PDB file of C-alpha atoms in Angstrom:
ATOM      1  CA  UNK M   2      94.325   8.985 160.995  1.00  0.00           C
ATOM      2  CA  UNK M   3      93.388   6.740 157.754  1.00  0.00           C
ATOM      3  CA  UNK M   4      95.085   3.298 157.477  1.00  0.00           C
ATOM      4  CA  UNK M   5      96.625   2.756 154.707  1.00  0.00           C
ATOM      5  CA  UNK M   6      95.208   0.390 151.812  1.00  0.00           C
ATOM      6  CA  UNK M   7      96.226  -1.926 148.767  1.00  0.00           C
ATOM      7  CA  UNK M   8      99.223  -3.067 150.614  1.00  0.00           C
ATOM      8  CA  UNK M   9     100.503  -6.851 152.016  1.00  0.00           C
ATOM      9  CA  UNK M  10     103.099  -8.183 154.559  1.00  0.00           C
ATOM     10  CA  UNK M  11     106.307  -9.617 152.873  1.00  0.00           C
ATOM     11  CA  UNK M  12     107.323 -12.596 154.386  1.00  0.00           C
ATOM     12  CA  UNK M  13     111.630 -12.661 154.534  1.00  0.00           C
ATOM     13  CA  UNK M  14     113.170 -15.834 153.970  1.00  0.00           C
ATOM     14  CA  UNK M  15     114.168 -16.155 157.860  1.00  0.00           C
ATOM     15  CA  UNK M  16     111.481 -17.044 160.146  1.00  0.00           C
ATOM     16  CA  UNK M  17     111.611 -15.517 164.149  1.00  0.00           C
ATOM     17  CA  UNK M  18     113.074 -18.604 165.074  1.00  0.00           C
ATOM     18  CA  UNK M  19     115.722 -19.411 162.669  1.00  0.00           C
ATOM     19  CA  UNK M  20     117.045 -15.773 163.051  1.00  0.00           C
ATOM     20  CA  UNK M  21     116.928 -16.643 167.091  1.00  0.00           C
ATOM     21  CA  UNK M  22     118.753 -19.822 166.320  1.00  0.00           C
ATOM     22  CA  UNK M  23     121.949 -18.202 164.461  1.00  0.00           C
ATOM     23  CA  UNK M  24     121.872 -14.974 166.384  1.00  0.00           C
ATOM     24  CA  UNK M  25     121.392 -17.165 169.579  1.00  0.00           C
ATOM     25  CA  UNK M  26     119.277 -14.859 171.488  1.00  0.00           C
ATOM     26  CA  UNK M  27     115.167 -14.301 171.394  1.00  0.00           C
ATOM     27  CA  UNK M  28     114.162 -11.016 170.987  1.00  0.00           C
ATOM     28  CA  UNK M  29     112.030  -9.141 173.475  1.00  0.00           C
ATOM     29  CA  UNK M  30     110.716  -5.755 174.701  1.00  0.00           C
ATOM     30  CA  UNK M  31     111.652  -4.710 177.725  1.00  0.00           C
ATOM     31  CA  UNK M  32     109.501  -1.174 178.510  1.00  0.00           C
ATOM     32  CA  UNK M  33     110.560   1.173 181.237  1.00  0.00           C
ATOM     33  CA  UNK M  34     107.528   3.339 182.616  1.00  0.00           C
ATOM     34  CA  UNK M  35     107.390   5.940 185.188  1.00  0.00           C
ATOM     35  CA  UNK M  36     107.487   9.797 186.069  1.00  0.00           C
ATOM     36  CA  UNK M  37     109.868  12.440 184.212  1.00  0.00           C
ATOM     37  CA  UNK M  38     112.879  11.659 186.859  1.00  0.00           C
ATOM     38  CA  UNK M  39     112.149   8.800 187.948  1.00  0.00           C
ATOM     39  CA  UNK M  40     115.239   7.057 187.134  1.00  0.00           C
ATOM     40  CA  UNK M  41     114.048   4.965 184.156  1.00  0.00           C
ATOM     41  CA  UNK M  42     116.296   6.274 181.577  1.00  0.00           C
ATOM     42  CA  UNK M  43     119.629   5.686 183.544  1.00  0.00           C
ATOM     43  CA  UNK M  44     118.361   2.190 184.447  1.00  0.00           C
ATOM     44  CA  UNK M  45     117.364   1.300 181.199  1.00  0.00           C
ATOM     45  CA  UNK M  46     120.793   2.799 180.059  1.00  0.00           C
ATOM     46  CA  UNK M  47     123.166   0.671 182.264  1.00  0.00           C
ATOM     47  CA  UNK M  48     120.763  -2.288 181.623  1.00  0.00           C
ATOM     48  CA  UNK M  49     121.585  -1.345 178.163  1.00  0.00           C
ATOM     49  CA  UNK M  50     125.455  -1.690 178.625  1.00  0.00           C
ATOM     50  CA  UNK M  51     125.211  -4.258 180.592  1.00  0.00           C
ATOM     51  CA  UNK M  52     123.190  -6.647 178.155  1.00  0.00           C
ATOM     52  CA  UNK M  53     125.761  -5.456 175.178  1.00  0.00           C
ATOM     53  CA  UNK M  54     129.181  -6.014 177.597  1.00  0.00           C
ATOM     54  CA  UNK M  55     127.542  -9.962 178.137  1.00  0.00           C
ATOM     55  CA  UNK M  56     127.465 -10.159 174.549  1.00  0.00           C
ATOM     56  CA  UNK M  57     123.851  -9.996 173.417  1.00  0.00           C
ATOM     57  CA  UNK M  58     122.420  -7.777 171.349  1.00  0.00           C
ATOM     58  CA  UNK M  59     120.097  -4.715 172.960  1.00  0.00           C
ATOM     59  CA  UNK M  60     118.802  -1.640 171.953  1.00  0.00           C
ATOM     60  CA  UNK M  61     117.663   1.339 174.127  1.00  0.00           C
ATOM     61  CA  UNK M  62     114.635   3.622 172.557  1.00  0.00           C
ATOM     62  CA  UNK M  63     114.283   7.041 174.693  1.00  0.00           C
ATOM     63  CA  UNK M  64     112.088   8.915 174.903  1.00  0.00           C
ATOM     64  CA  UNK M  65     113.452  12.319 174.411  1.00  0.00           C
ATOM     65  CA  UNK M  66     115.948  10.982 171.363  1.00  0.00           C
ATOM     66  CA  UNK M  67     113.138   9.391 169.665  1.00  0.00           C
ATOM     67  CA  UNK M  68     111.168  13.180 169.678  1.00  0.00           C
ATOM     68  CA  UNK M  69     114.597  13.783 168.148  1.00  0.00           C
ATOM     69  CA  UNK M  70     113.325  12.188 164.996  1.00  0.00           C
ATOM     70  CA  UNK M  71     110.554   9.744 164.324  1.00  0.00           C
ATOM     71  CA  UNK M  72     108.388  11.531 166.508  1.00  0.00           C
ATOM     72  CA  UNK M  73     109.048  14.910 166.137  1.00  0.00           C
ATOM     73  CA  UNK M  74     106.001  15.996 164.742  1.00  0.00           C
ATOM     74  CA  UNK M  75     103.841  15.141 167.920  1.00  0.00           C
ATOM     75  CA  UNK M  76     103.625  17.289 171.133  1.00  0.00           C
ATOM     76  CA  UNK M  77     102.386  16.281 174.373  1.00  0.00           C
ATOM     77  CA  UNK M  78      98.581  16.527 173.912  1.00  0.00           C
ATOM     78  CA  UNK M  79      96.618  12.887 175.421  1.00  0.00           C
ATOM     79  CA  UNK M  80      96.535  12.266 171.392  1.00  0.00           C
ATOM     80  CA  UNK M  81     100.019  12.762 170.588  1.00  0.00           C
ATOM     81  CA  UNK M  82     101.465  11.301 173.858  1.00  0.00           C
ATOM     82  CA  UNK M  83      99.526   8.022 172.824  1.00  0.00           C
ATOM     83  CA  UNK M  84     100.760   8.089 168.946  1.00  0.00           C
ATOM     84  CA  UNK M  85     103.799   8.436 170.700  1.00  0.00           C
ATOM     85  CA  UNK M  86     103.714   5.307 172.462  1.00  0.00           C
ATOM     86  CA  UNK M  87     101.710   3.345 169.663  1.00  0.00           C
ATOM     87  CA  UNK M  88     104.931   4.326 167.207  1.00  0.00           C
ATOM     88  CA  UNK M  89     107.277   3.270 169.879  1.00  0.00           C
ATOM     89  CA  UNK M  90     105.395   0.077 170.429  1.00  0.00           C
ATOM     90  CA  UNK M  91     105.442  -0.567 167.035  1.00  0.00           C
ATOM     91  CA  UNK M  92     109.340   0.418 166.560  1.00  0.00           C
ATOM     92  CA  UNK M  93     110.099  -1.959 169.615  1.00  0.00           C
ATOM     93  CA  UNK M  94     107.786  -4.814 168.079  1.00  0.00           C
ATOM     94  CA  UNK M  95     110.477  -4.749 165.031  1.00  0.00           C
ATOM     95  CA  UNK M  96     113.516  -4.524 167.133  1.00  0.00           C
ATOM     96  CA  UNK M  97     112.439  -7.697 168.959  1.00  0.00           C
ATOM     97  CA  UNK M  98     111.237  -9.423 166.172  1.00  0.00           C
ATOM     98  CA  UNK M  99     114.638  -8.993 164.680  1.00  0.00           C
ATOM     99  CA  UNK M 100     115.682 -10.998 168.103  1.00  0.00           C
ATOM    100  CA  UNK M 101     117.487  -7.394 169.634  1.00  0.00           C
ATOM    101  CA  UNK M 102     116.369  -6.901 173.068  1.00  0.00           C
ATOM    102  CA  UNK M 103     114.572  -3.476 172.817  1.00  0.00           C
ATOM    103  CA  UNK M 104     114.592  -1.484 175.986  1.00  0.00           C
ATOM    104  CA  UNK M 105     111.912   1.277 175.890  1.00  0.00           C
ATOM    105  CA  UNK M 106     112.510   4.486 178.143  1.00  0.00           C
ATOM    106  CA  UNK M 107     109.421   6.928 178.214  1.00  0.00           C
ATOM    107  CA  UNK M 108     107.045   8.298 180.519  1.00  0.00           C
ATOM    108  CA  UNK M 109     103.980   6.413 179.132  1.00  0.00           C
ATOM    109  CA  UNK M 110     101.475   7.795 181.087  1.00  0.00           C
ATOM    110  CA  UNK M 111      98.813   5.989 180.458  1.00  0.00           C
ATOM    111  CA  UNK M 112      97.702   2.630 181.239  1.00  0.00           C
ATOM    112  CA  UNK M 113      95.762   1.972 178.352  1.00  0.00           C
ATOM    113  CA  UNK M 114      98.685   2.811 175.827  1.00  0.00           C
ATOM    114  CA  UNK M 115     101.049   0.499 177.651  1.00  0.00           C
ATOM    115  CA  UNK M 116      98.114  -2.318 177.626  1.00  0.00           C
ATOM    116  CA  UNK M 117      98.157  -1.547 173.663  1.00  0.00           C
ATOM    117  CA  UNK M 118     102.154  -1.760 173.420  1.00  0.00           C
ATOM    118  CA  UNK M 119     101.561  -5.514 175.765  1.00  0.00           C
ATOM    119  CA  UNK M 120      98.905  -6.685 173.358  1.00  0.00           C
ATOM    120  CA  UNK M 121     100.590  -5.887 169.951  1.00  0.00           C
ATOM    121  CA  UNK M 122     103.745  -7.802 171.544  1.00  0.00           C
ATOM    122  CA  UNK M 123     101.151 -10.353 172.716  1.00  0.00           C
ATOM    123  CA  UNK M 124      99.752 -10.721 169.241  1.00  0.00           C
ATOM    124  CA  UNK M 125     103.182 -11.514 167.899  1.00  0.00           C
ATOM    125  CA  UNK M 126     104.332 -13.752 170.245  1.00  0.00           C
ATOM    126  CA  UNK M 127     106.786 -11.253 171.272  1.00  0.00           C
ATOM    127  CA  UNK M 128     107.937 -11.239 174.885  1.00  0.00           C
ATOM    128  CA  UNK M 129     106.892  -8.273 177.116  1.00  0.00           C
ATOM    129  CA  UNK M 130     108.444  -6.959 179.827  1.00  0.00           C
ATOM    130  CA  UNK M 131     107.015  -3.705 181.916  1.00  0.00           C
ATOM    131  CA  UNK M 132     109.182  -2.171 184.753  1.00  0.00           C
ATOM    132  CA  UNK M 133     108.193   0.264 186.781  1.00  0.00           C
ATOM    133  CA  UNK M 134     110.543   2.911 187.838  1.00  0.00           C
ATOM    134  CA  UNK M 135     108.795   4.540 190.824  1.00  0.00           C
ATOM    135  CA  UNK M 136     109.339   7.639 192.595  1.00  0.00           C
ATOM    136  CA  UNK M 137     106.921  10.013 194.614  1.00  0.00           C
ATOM    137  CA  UNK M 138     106.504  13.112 192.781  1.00  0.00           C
ATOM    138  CA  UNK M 139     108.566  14.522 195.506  1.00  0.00           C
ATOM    139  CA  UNK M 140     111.729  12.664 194.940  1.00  0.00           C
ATOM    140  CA  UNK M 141     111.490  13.111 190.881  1.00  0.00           C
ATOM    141  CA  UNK M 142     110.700  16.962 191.534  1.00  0.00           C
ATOM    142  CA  UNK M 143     114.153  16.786 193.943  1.00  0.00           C
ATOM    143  CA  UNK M 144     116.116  15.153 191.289  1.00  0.00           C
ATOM    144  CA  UNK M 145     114.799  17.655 188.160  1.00  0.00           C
ATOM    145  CA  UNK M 146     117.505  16.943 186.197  1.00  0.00           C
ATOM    146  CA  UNK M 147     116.246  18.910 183.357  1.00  0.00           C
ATOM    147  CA  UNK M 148     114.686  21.141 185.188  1.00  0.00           C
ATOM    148  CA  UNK M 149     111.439  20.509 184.013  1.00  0.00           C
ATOM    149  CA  UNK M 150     109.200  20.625 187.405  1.00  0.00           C
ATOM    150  CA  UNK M 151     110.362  23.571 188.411  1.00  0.00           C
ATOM    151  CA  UNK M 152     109.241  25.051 184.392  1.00  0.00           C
ATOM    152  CA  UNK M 153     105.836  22.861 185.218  1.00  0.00           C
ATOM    153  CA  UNK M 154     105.014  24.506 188.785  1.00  0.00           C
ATOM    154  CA  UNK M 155     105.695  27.927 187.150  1.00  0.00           C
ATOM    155  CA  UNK M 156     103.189  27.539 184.378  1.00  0.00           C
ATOM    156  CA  UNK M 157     105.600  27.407 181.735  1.00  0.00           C
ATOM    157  CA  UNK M 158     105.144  24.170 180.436  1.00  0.00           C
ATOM    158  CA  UNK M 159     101.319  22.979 179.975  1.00  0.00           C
ATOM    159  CA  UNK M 160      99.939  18.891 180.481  1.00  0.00           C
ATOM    160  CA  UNK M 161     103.364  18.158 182.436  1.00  0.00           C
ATOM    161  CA  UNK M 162     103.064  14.360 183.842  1.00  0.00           C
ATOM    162  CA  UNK M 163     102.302  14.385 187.387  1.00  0.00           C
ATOM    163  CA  UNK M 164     101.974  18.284 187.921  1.00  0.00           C
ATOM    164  CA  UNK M 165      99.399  19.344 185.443  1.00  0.00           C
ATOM    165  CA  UNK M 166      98.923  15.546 183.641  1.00  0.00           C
ATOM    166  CA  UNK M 167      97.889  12.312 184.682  1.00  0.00           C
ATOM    167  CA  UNK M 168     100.661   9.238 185.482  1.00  0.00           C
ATOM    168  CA  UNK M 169      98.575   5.848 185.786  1.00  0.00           C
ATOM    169  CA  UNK M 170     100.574   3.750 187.114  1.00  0.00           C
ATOM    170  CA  UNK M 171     100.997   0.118 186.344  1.00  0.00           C
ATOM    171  CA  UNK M 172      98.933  -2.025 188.448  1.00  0.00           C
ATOM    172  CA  UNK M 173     100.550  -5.330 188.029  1.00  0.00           C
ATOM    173  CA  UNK M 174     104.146  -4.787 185.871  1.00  0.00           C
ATOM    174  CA  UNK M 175     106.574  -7.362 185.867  1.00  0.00           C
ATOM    175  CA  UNK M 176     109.270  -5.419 187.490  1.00  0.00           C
ATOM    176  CA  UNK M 177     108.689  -2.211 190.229  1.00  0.00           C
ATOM    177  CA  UNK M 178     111.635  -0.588 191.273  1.00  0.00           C
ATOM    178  CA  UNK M 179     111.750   1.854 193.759  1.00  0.00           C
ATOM    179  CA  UNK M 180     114.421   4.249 191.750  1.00  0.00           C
ATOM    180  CA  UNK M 181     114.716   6.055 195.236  1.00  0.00           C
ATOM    181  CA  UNK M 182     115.344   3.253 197.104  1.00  0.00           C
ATOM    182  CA  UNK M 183     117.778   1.397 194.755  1.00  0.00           C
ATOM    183  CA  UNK M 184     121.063   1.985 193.602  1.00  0.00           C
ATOM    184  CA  UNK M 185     121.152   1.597 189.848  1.00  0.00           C
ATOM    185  CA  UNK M 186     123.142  -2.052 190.457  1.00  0.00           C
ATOM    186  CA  UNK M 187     120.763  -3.027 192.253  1.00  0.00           C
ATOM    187  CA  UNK M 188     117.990  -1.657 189.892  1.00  0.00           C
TER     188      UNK M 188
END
């Protein structure tokens, strides 16, 4: 991929604080990680309502809506699975920049891309938040929602996270929830 050339940042006329000020909330990133199943999208969901029924102002980004559109040109190759998550870092950068509360939903398998989506926050001054929705492989192949697992352990779907793909696992997030010991209040 080339970067693109001959072109500069606009500053607005609102700075990151004055748009905190009148909006009265700081923007941050709040990035749910773990296994196909694990639970992370319907925790990040009711967080999601939750946030919005106190008043403030939150986003959630998932990870099969966003292959929906903005990322619908990427598959699920190491390559495309970490342009995934650098786009989605990037997207999330803006939304709390803009003081939203962005709550990320995708697998992110590995560590190094979710170090990436940290540092680009970090570089910003941009709060970052990783939670860890953890299951065994067990549980999350129990749950199969989608059905997904069962399509993986037949052969049908290729580089499926945690059958026939790596999940690295955060070492130190912020938040770890055990999504099969938790009810999603508690979460």
């Amino acid at each position: 991929m080339t970067g693109s050339t001959n072109i500069t940042w606009h500053e607005g006329n609102v700075s990151r604080g004055e748009r905190a000020q009148l909006l009265k909330q700081t923007g941050l990133t709040i990035w749910f990680t773990g296994l196909s199943a694990s639970g992370k999208s319907t925790v990040a969901s009711a967080l999601e309502q939750h946030l919005l029924h106190k008043g403030l102002n939150a986003y959630r980004l998932d990870g099969d809506n966003v292959r929906f559109g903005l990322n619908k040109n990427l598959g699920f190759s190491p390559e495309d699975r970490t342009e995934n998550i650098r786009r989605i870092a990037e997207v999330s950068k803006l939304f709390a920049d803009s003081a939203a509360i962005a709550i990320t939903s995708f697998i992110s398998p590995y560590r190094a891309d979710r170090d990436s989506a940290r540092q680009l926050h970090a570089d910003a001054n941009i709060p970052f938040i990783e939670v860890y929705a953890d299951v065994p492989v067990s549980v999350a192949e129990e749950r199969d929602p989608k059905g997904l697992y069962k399509k993986a352990r037949a052969g049908e779907i290729k580089e499926f996270t945690g059958v026939s793909a790596p999940y690295e696992a955060p070492e130190s997030p912020e938040i770890h929830i055990r999504t099969d010991q938790k009810t999603i209040a508690e979460a």
